[in-house]
CSV table of C-alpha atoms in Angstrom, one decimal:
chain,number,residue,atom,x,y,z
A,11,MET,CA,117.9,54.5,127.8
A,12,VAL,CA,114.1,54.9,128.6
A,13,GLN,CA,113.1,51.2,127.7
A,14,GLY,CA,114.5,50.3,131.3
A,15,SER,CA,112.4,52.5,132.9
A,16,VAL,CA,109.2,52.9,130.5
A,17,PRO,CA,106.6,49.8,130.0
A,18,LYS,CA,106.5,48.3,127.1
A,19,ASP,CA,103.0,49.7,126.3
A,20,CYS,CA,103.6,53.2,126.9
A,21,LEU,CA,106.7,53.1,124.7
A,22,SER,CA,105.1,51.4,121.8
A,23,GLN,CA,102.4,54.2,122.1
A,24,LEU,CA,105.0,56.9,122.2
A,25,LEU,CA,106.3,55.4,119.1
A,26,GLN,CA,103.0,55.5,117.2
A,27,ALA,CA,102.6,59.2,118.2
A,28,THR,CA,105.8,60.0,116.8
A,29,ARG,CA,105.1,58.3,113.4
A,30,LYS,CA,101.7,60.9,113.0
A,31,ASP,CA,104.6,63.8,112.7
A,32,PRO,CA,105.0,64.4,108.6
A,33,SER,CA,108.5,65.8,109.4
A,34,PRO,CA,110.2,64.4,112.1
A,35,ASP,CA,113.4,65.8,113.3
A,36,LEU,CA,116.2,63.8,112.4
A,37,TRP,CA,117.5,63.0,116.1
A,38,VAL,CA,114.0,62.0,116.9
A,39,GLN,CA,113.5,59.7,113.6
A,40,ALA,CA,116.9,58.0,115.0
A,41,LEU,CA,116.0,57.4,118.6
A,42,ARG,CA,112.4,56.3,117.3
A,43,ASP,CA,114.1,53.7,115.4
A,44,LEU,CA,116.5,52.4,118.0
A,45,LEU,CA,113.9,52.2,120.5
A,46,GLN,CA,112.0,50.4,117.9
A,47,ARG,CA,114.6,47.8,117.3
A,48,GLY,CA,114.9,47.3,121.1
A,49,LEU,CA,111.2,46.3,121.5
A,50,ARG,CA,111.5,43.9,118.8
A,51,GLU,CA,114.7,42.0,119.7
A,52,GLU,CA,113.0,42.3,123.6
A,53,ARG,CA,116.1,43.8,125.2
A,54,SER,CA,116.0,46.0,128.0
A,55,CYS,CA,118.9,48.6,127.2
A,56,TRP,CA,120.9,49.2,124.4
A,57,THR,CA,124.6,50.3,124.8
A,58,PRO,CA,126.1,51.9,121.8
A,59,VAL,CA,129.9,50.6,121.1
A,60,PRO,CA,132.1,53.9,121.1
A,61,LEU,CA,133.9,54.4,117.9
A,62,THR,CA,137.8,53.2,117.8
A,63,ASP,CA,140.2,55.9,116.9
A,64,THR,CA,140.8,54.2,113.6
A,65,CYS,CA,137.1,54.4,112.8
A,66,ARG,CA,137.4,57.7,113.8
A,67,GLN,CA,139.9,59.0,111.7
A,68,GLN,CA,138.5,56.9,108.6
A,69,LEU,CA,135.3,59.0,109.1
A,70,LYS,CA,136.7,62.5,109.5
A,71,THR,CA,138.7,61.6,106.1
A,72,LEU,CA,135.2,60.6,104.5
A,73,CYS,CA,133.8,64.1,105.8
A,74,GLN,CA,136.7,66.0,104.1
A,75,LYS,CA,136.4,64.3,101.0
A,76,ILE,CA,132.7,65.0,100.5
A,77,VAL,CA,133.6,68.5,101.8
A,78,GLY,CA,136.0,68.8,99.2
A,79,GLY,CA,137.7,71.6,100.5
A,80,THR,CA,135.2,74.2,99.3
A,81,GLN,CA,133.4,74.9,102.9
A,82,SER,CA,134.4,77.1,105.5
A,83,LYS,CA,135.8,75.9,108.7
A,84,LEU,CA,132.7,76.9,110.4
A,85,ASP,CA,131.1,74.6,107.8
A,86,LEU,CA,133.4,71.6,108.2
A,87,GLU,CA,132.8,71.8,111.6
A,88,ARG,CA,128.9,71.6,111.7
A,89,LYS,CA,129.4,68.7,109.3
A,90,ARG,CA,131.8,66.7,111.6
A,91,SER,CA,130.3,67.7,114.9
A,92,TRP,CA,128.0,64.2,114.6
A,93,PHE,CA,130.9,62.2,115.3
A,94,ILE,CA,133.3,64.0,117.4
A,95,GLN,CA,133.3,62.1,120.6
A,96,GLU,CA,134.0,64.5,123.9
A,97,ASP,CA,136.1,63.2,126.9
A,98,PRO,CA,133.3,63.1,129.4
A,99,GLY,CA,136.3,63.3,132.2
A,100,PRO,CA,137.6,60.7,134.5
A,101,GLU,CA,134.9,61.4,137.2
A,102,LEU,CA,132.5,60.3,134.8
A,103,ARG,CA,134.1,57.7,133.5
A,104,PRO,CA,134.7,54.9,135.4
A,105,ALA,CA,136.7,51.7,134.4
A,106,GLY,CA,134.3,48.9,132.7
A,107,ASP,CA,131.3,51.2,133.1
A,108,ALA,CA,128.9,50.2,130.1
A,109,THR,CA,127.1,53.7,130.6
A,110,ASP,CA,130.2,55.9,129.1
A,111,SER,CA,129.6,54.7,125.9
A,112,ALA,CA,125.5,56.2,126.4
A,113,SER,CA,126.7,59.3,128.0
A,114,GLN,CA,128.9,60.1,125.0
A,115,LEU,CA,126.7,59.3,122.5
A,116,ARG,CA,124.3,61.9,124.5
A,117,LYS,CA,127.0,64.5,124.5
A,118,ARG,CA,127.5,64.0,120.6
A,119,LYS,CA,123.8,64.5,119.9
A,120,GLN,CA,124.1,67.4,122.0
A,121,VAL,CA,127.2,69.1,120.1
A,122,ALA,CA,125.5,68.3,116.9
A,123,GLU,CA,122.0,70.1,117.8
A,124,GLU,CA,123.6,73.4,119.2
A,125,SER,CA,125.9,73.3,116.1
A,126,LEU,CA,123.1,73.1,113.8
A,127,ASP,CA,120.0,74.4,115.4
A,128,PRO,CA,121.6,77.4,117.4
A,129,GLU,CA,118.0,79.1,117.8
A,130,GLY,CA,116.5,75.6,119.3
A,131,GLU,CA,119.3,76.1,121.8
A,132,ARG,CA,118.6,79.2,122.7
A,133,GLN,CA,114.9,78.5,123.3
A,134,ARG,CA,115.7,75.3,125.2
A,135,LYS,CA,118.0,77.3,127.8
A,136,ARG,CA,115.3,79.8,128.0
A,137,SER,CA,112.8,76.9,128.6
A,138,ARG,CA,114.9,75.8,131.3
A,139,LEU,CA,115.6,79.3,132.5
A,140,GLU,CA,111.4,79.4,132.8
A,141,GLU,CA,111.8,75.7,135.1
A,142,GLU,CA,114.4,77.4,137.6
A,143,GLU,CA,113.6,81.0,137.6
A,144,LEU,CA,110.6,82.0,135.9
A,145,ASP,CA,108.0,79.6,137.9
A,146,LEU,CA,106.9,82.8,139.6
A,147,GLU,CA,103.9,81.4,141.5
A,148,PRO,CA,105.8,79.1,143.8
A,149,LEU,CA,108.3,82.2,144.4
A,150,ALA,CA,105.5,83.5,146.0
A,151,GLY,CA,106.5,81.7,149.0
A,152,GLY,CA,110.0,82.8,149.4
A,153,ALA,CA,109.9,86.4,150.1
A,154,LEU,CA,111.4,88.4,147.3
A,155,VAL,CA,110.2,91.9,148.8
A,156,LYS,CA,110.3,92.5,152.1
A,157,GLY,CA,108.3,95.5,152.3
A,158,ALA,CA,108.8,99.2,151.2
A,159,GLY,CA,112.3,98.9,152.6
A,160,VAL,CA,113.3,96.1,150.5
A,161,ARG,CA,117.4,96.3,150.3
A,162,GLU,CA,119.6,95.6,146.8
A,163,ASP,CA,120.4,92.4,147.2
A,164,GLU,CA,116.6,91.2,147.8
A,165,ILE,CA,115.7,92.2,144.3
A,166,GLY,CA,117.5,89.3,142.9
A,167,ILE,CA,115.1,86.3,142.1
A,168,GLU,CA,116.5,82.8,143.9
A,169,ALA,CA,119.6,84.9,143.3
A,170,SER,CA,122.0,82.8,145.8
A,171,GLY,CA,120.2,79.5,144.3
A,172,HIS,CA,120.4,79.9,140.3
A,173,GLY,CA,122.4,83.4,140.2
A,174,SER,CA,121.9,86.5,138.0
A,175,ILE,CA,119.7,86.4,135.3
A,176,GLN,CA,122.1,88.6,133.3
A,177,SER,CA,124.9,85.4,133.8
A,178,GLN,CA,122.6,83.2,132.5
A,179,THR,CA,121.2,84.8,129.7
A,180,ARG,CA,124.7,85.9,128.8
A,181,GLY,CA,125.7,82.2,128.8
A,182,ALA,CA,122.8,81.4,126.5
A,183,ASN,CA,123.6,84.2,124.2
A,184,GLU,CA,127.3,82.7,123.6
A,185,ASN,CA,125.7,80.0,121.9
A,186,ALA,CA,123.5,82.2,119.7
A,187,GLN,CA,123.2,82.4,116.1
A,188,PRO,CA,124.7,85.8,116.0
A,189,ASP,CA,128.2,84.4,116.9
A,190,ALA,CA,128.1,81.6,114.3
A,191,VAL,CA,127.1,85.0,111.9
A,192,MET,CA,130.3,86.6,112.7
A,193,GLU,CA,132.5,83.7,112.7
A,194,THR,CA,131.2,83.3,109.3
A,195,ARG,CA,131.8,87.2,108.1
A,196,GLU,CA,135.1,87.1,109.6
A,197,ALA,CA,136.3,83.8,107.9
A,198,SER,CA,134.7,85.1,104.5
A,199,GLN,CA,137.2,88.3,104.4
A,200,GLY,CA,140.0,86.6,102.7
A,201,SER,CA,141.5,87.4,99.5
A,202,GLN,CA,140.4,87.5,96.1
A,203,ARG,CA,142.5,84.3,95.6
A,204,ASP,CA,140.5,82.3,98.7
A,205,ALA,CA,137.4,84.1,97.7
A,206,ALA,CA,138.0,82.1,94.0
A,207,ALA,CA,139.1,79.1,95.6
A,208,LYS,CA,135.9,78.7,97.4
A,209,VAL,CA,133.7,79.1,94.2
A,210,PRO,CA,133.6,76.3,91.5
A,211,ASP,CA,134.6,77.3,88.3
A,212,PHE,CA,131.2,76.8,86.7
A,213,MET,CA,129.9,79.3,89.3
A,214,GLN,CA,133.0,81.8,88.3
A,215,MET,CA,131.7,81.7,84.6
A,216,HIS,CA,129.1,83.7,85.7
A,217,VAL,CA,130.9,86.3,87.4
A,218,PRO,CA,132.0,88.6,84.8
A,219,ARG,CA,128.2,88.9,83.6
A,220,LEU,CA,127.2,89.8,87.1
A,221,LYS,CA,129.5,92.3,87.6
A,222,MET,CA,128.7,93.9,84.3
A,223,LEU,CA,124.8,94.0,85.4
A,224,LEU,CA,125.7,95.5,88.9
A,225,GLU,CA,128.0,98.3,87.6
A,226,ARG,CA,125.2,99.6,85.1
A,227,GLU,CA,124.2,103.0,86.1
A,228,SER,CA,120.6,102.7,85.1
A,229,ASN,CA,118.1,102.3,87.8
A,230,GLN,CA,115.7,101.1,85.8
A,231,THR,CA,114.6,97.2,86.3
A,232,ASP,CA,112.1,95.6,84.3
A,233,GLY,CA,111.7,92.9,87.2
A,234,THR,CA,113.5,90.0,85.2
A,235,VAL,CA,115.7,88.3,87.1
A,236,PRO,CA,119.2,87.8,85.1
A,237,PRO,CA,119.6,84.0,84.7
A,238,GLU,CA,123.0,84.2,86.0
A,239,LEU,CA,121.6,84.9,89.5
A,240,GLN,CA,120.0,81.4,89.8
A,241,ILE,CA,123.1,80.7,90.7
A,242,LEU,CA,122.7,81.9,94.4
A,243,ASN,CA,119.7,78.9,94.8
A,244,GLU,CA,122.9,76.3,93.6
A,245,CYS,CA,125.5,77.7,96.3
A,246,THR,CA,126.5,76.1,99.7
A,247,PRO,CA,127.1,79.2,102.4
A,248,GLY,CA,130.7,79.0,101.8
A,249,GLN,CA,130.5,79.1,98.2
A,250,LEU,CA,128.0,82.1,98.4
A,251,GLU,CA,130.5,83.8,100.8
A,252,GLY,CA,133.2,83.6,98.1
A,253,LEU,CA,130.9,84.8,95.1
A,254,CYS,CA,129.7,87.6,97.3
A,255,SER,CA,133.4,88.3,97.3
A,256,LEU,CA,134.5,88.2,94.0
A,257,LEU,CA,131.0,90.4,93.5
A,258,GLN,CA,132.3,92.7,95.9
A,259,LEU,CA,128.9,93.3,97.0
A,260,SER,CA,129.7,95.0,100.6
A,261,GLU,CA,131.9,97.5,98.9
A,262,ARG,CA,129.0,98.2,95.9
A,263,PRO,CA,127.5,101.8,95.8
A,264,GLU,CA,124.1,101.8,98.0
A,265,HIS,CA,122.1,102.5,95.1
A,266,VAL,CA,123.6,99.5,93.6
A,267,LEU,CA,121.9,97.5,96.3
A,268,VAL,CA,118.3,98.8,95.4
A,269,HIS,CA,118.4,97.1,92.4
A,270,PHE,CA,120.1,93.8,93.2
A,271,CYS,CA,117.6,93.4,96.4
A,272,THR,CA,115.0,94.2,93.7
A,273,TRP,CA,116.3,91.0,91.8
A,274,LEU,CA,116.6,88.8,94.7
A,275,LEU,CA,112.7,89.8,95.7
A,276,ALA,CA,111.8,88.1,92.5
A,277,LEU,CA,114.3,85.3,92.4
A,278,THR,CA,112.5,81.8,92.6
A,279,PRO,CA,112.7,79.5,94.2
A,280,LYS,CA,113.2,81.5,97.7
A,281,LEU,CA,116.8,81.2,99.1
A,282,SER,CA,117.1,79.3,102.2
A,283,TYR,CA,117.5,80.7,105.5
A,284,THR,CA,121.6,79.8,105.5
A,285,ASN,CA,122.1,81.7,102.0
A,286,ALA,CA,119.8,84.5,102.8
A,287,ALA,CA,121.7,85.4,106.2
A,288,VAL,CA,125.0,85.3,104.3
A,289,LEU,CA,123.6,87.9,101.9
A,290,THR,CA,122.1,90.3,104.8
A,291,GLU,CA,125.6,89.8,106.4
A,292,GLN,CA,127.6,90.8,102.9
A,293,LEU,CA,124.7,93.4,101.7
A,294,PHE,CA,124.3,95.4,104.9
A,295,LEU,CA,126.1,94.3,108.2
A,296,GLN,CA,129.4,96.2,107.6
A,297,ARG,CA,127.2,99.3,106.4
A,298,VAL,CA,125.1,99.4,109.6
A,299,LEU,CA,127.6,99.0,111.8
A,300,SER,CA,129.9,101.7,110.1
A,301,LEU,CA,126.7,104.0,110.5
A,302,ALA,CA,127.6,107.4,111.7
A,303,GLN,CA,124.8,109.4,110.3
A,304,PRO,CA,121.7,108.8,109.3
A,305,ALA,CA,121.1,105.7,106.7
A,306,SER,CA,120.5,107.1,103.1
A,307,ARG,CA,117.2,106.7,101.7
A,308,HIS,CA,119.1,103.7,99.2
A,309,LEU,CA,120.6,101.7,102.1
A,310,MET,CA,116.8,101.8,103.9
A,311,ALA,CA,114.9,101.2,100.7
A,312,ALA,CA,117.1,98.2,100.0
A,313,LEU,CA,116.9,96.7,103.7
A,314,THR,CA,113.3,97.2,103.7
A,315,SER,CA,112.9,95.3,100.7
A,316,PHE,CA,115.0,92.4,101.6
A,317,CYS,CA,113.2,92.5,104.8
A,318,SER,CA,109.9,91.9,103.8
A,319,LYS,CA,110.9,88.5,102.3
A,320,TYR,CA,113.8,87.3,104.0
A,321,ALA,CA,112.7,88.6,107.9
A,322,ARG,CA,114.3,85.9,110.0
A,323,PRO,CA,117.8,86.4,108.5
A,324,VAL,CA,117.5,90.2,108.7
A,325,CYS,CA,116.8,89.7,112.3
A,326,CYS,CA,119.3,87.1,113.2
A,327,ALA,CA,122.2,88.0,110.9
A,328,LEU,CA,121.9,92.3,111.2
A,329,LEU,CA,119.8,93.3,113.9
A,330,THR,CA,121.1,90.8,116.7
A,331,PRO,CA,124.9,91.6,116.0
A,332,VAL,CA,124.6,95.3,115.6
A,333,LEU,CA,122.5,95.7,119.0
A,334,GLN,CA,125.2,93.1,120.0
A,335,ALA,CA,128.1,95.6,118.9
A,336,SER,CA,129.7,97.9,121.4
A,337,GLY,CA,129.4,101.4,121.2
A,338,ALA,CA,125.8,101.4,119.5
A,339,GLY,CA,125.6,104.8,118.1
A,340,PRO,CA,122.2,106.6,118.0
A,341,GLU,CA,122.0,106.3,113.9
A,342,ARG,CA,122.5,102.4,114.5
A,343,THR,CA,119.6,102.5,117.1
A,344,LYS,CA,117.5,104.8,114.8
A,345,LEU,CA,117.9,102.3,112.2
A,346,VAL,CA,117.3,99.1,114.0
A,347,CYS,CA,114.1,101.2,115.6
A,348,GLU,CA,112.5,102.1,112.2
A,349,LEU,CA,112.6,98.6,110.8
A,350,ILE,CA,111.0,97.3,114.1
A,351,GLU,CA,108.2,99.8,113.5
A,352,ASP,CA,108.0,99.6,109.7
A,353,SER,CA,109.0,96.3,108.5
A,354,LEU,CA,108.7,93.4,111.1
A,355,GLU,CA,105.5,90.9,111.5
A,356,PRO,CA,104.4,90.3,114.9
A,357,GLU,CA,106.1,87.1,115.0
A,358,TYR,CA,109.7,88.9,114.3
A,359,VAL,CA,109.2,91.6,116.8
A,360,ARG,CA,108.9,88.9,119.6
A,361,LEU,CA,112.1,86.9,118.2
A,362,VAL,CA,114.0,90.2,118.6
A,363,LEU,CA,112.6,91.1,122.1
A,364,SER,CA,113.8,87.5,123.1
A,365,GLN,CA,117.0,88.0,121.7
A,366,VAL,CA,117.5,91.4,123.2
A,367,LEU,CA,116.4,89.8,126.6
A,368,GLU,CA,119.8,87.6,126.6
A,369,MET,CA,122.1,91.0,126.1
A,370,PRO,CA,123.6,93.1,128.5
A,371,TRP,CA,121.4,96.2,128.4
A,372,SER,CA,122.5,100.0,127.6
A,373,GLU,CA,120.4,102.8,127.3
A,374,GLU,CA,120.5,102.6,123.7
A,375,LEU,CA,119.1,99.3,124.1
A,376,ILE,CA,116.2,100.2,126.3
A,377,THR,CA,115.1,102.2,123.4
A,378,VAL,CA,115.0,99.3,121.3
A,379,VAL,CA,112.8,97.4,123.8
A,380,GLN,CA,110.7,100.8,123.9
A,381,THR,CA,109.8,100.3,120.2
A,382,LEU,CA,109.4,96.7,120.4
A,383,LEU,CA,107.1,97.0,123.3
A,384,GLY,CA,105.0,100.1,121.4
A,385,ARG,CA,104.5,97.8,118.6
A,386,GLN,CA,101.9,96.1,121.3
A,387,VAL,CA,102.3,92.4,120.0
A,388,GLU,CA,100.7,89.5,122.3
A,389,LEU,CA,103.4,88.1,124.3
A,390,ALA,CA,103.7,84.6,125.6
A,391,PRO,CA,103.5,84.0,129.4
A,392,GLU,CA,107.4,82.7,129.6
A,393,LEU,CA,108.4,85.5,127.5
A,394,PHE,CA,106.8,88.1,129.6
A,395,ASN,CA,108.2,86.4,132.7
A,396,LEU,CA,111.4,87.1,131.3
A,397,LEU,CA,110.8,90.5,130.3
A,398,VAL,CA,109.7,91.3,134.1
A,399,LEU,CA,112.6,89.3,135.6
A,400,LYS,CA,115.1,91.3,133.1
A,401,LEU,CA,113.4,94.4,134.4
A,402,CYS,CA,113.9,93.9,138.0
A,403,ARG,CA,117.1,92.3,137.6
A,404,LEU,CA,118.1,96.0,136.2
A,405,ALA,CA,116.2,98.3,138.7
A,406,GLN,CA,119.3,98.8,140.4
A,407,GLU,CA,121.5,99.7,137.8
A,408,PHE,CA,119.0,102.0,135.7
A,409,ALA,CA,117.4,103.3,139.3
A,410,ARG,CA,118.1,107.0,138.1
A,411,SER,CA,117.2,106.2,134.2
A,412,MET,CA,114.6,107.8,132.5
A,413,SER,CA,114.4,105.6,129.6
A,414,TYR,CA,114.1,102.9,132.2
A,415,THR,CA,111.6,104.5,134.0
A,416,LYS,CA,109.3,105.1,130.7
A,417,LEU,CA,109.9,101.1,129.4
A,418,MET,CA,108.3,100.3,133.3
A,419,MET,CA,105.6,102.4,133.0
A,420,ALA,CA,105.0,101.1,129.1
A,421,VAL,CA,104.9,97.6,130.7
A,422,LEU,CA,102.5,98.4,133.2
A,423,THR,CA,100.0,100.2,130.6
A,424,ILE,CA,100.2,98.1,127.6
A,425,TYR,CA,100.8,94.8,129.4
A,426,SER,CA,98.4,95.3,132.4
A,427,SER,CA,96.7,92.1,131.8
A,428,ASN,CA,99.6,90.3,131.7
A,429,ILE,CA,100.7,91.1,135.3
A,430,THR,CA,100.0,88.4,138.3
A,431,PRO,CA,100.3,89.1,141.7
A,432,ALA,CA,103.8,87.6,141.4
A,433,HIS,CA,104.4,89.9,139.2
A,434,ARG,CA,103.5,92.7,141.0
A,435,ARG,CA,105.4,91.8,144.0
A,436,HIS,CA,108.7,91.5,141.8
A,437,LEU,CA,107.6,95.0,140.5
A,438,SER,CA,106.8,96.7,143.3
A,439,GLY,CA,110.3,95.8,144.9
A,440,ALA,CA,112.0,96.9,141.7
A,441,LEU,CA,109.8,100.6,141.8
A,442,ASP,CA,111.4,100.5,145.7
A,443,LEU,CA,114.7,101.2,143.9
A,444,ASN,CA,113.4,103.6,141.6
A,445,HIS,CA,114.7,107.5,142.2
A,446,THR,CA,113.2,109.2,139.4
A,447,ALA,CA,110.5,111.9,139.4
A,448,LEU,CA,107.8,109.4,138.1
A,449,ARG,CA,108.6,106.8,140.9
A,450,LYS,CA,105.2,107.7,143.0
A,451,SER,CA,103.2,107.3,139.4
A,452,LEU,CA,104.8,104.3,138.8
A,453,GLN,CA,103.5,102.9,141.9
A,454,ALA,CA,100.2,104.5,142.1
A,455,ALA,CA,99.9,102.6,138.9
A,456,LEU,CA,101.1,99.4,139.9
A,457,GLU,CA,98.6,99.6,143.2
A,458,GLN,CA,95.6,100.2,140.6
A,459,MET,CA,96.0,96.9,139.2
A,460,ALA,CA,93.2,94.6,140.8
A,461,PRO,CA,94.6,91.1,141.8
A,462,ARG,CA,94.0,88.0,139.4
């Protein structure tokens, strides 16, 4: 714990500062209570007692009773992750060492945070990457570019010390939310009997009425939400998956989606993020993944209206899985670009860009990045650093790509005010590897930028 190394008066000031947060994180609140108790007891260190096998089994049984068998495996693992004790390994577990318990407690906390807040974990990994690789000013002392004749292996930024940005961002992406979304979607593809088992009887009572409303041919709506639809706010994510399966939402005709999304927009209170993400998958994900021709006007109308109220679930549960899917076709890319251009606010443009920077790039994905930058939203320095590093890492791979070259030109023109001398050095090395007709134009544009 930190009490052994932090003066007591400083620790008291820290505790007072944390109490000013109106909605503190649960881990922060628990740690604050722990430190406060340590101050009262005038103890320099508190060593948590590891749970015995019997206690762990009792907790597991209790959690299973609370869940009641109605939630998916993913939900169950998230609820149980807070007490799972991982073996740190013999090299970190010396006999009689009291720090072993504290190490296990920190690992349990980390597991719970990663499972409950994947977006926060992705942000923390980007922060660590920024500390290790994005501190561009100190990098000025380490020669990235040794002149116009820079070798291919010199474009990496501290490649020997930290590895490529692709490997690091790919590792961050493994814990990203879209993986959980895809896992949830696969778990929901059971039989109708399995779906019914997830949904309580009092919710199943509304299914026939909702089916009848969905099967109506009329496209007219007075904006009134059917009372039965209020159960969407009473479902857990697992129950909502089962309900969507019973209603066969993923198989409904696309003109029905417009009608259904009109109800969702008028539904109060607003759906939770997790439930909105489940609906995003059920309504749109498979339809978009299977696009082989331009999206219909009904699909675009439904998706645009849903995105107007639930943009974050659409970004995380639809756009990211679609962009990550292999073999992205032009129709999928076109749909994503249309949503970015017409439906996303600047904060969600930045969100999608941050997710795209963690993916392996293709020509189709470069087109999406061009659309994102075309919105000309303001980028935080750390996000712009990531963008520059990604472009430098891919300079050799896309040395003959006109799409990549045009993207570089967009960065140099749209975000010229963001480019620092360190950026210029890195970008200069990347341009030396370019073999397109626009190479000299790019180099001239970079040279014209005044040192900052």
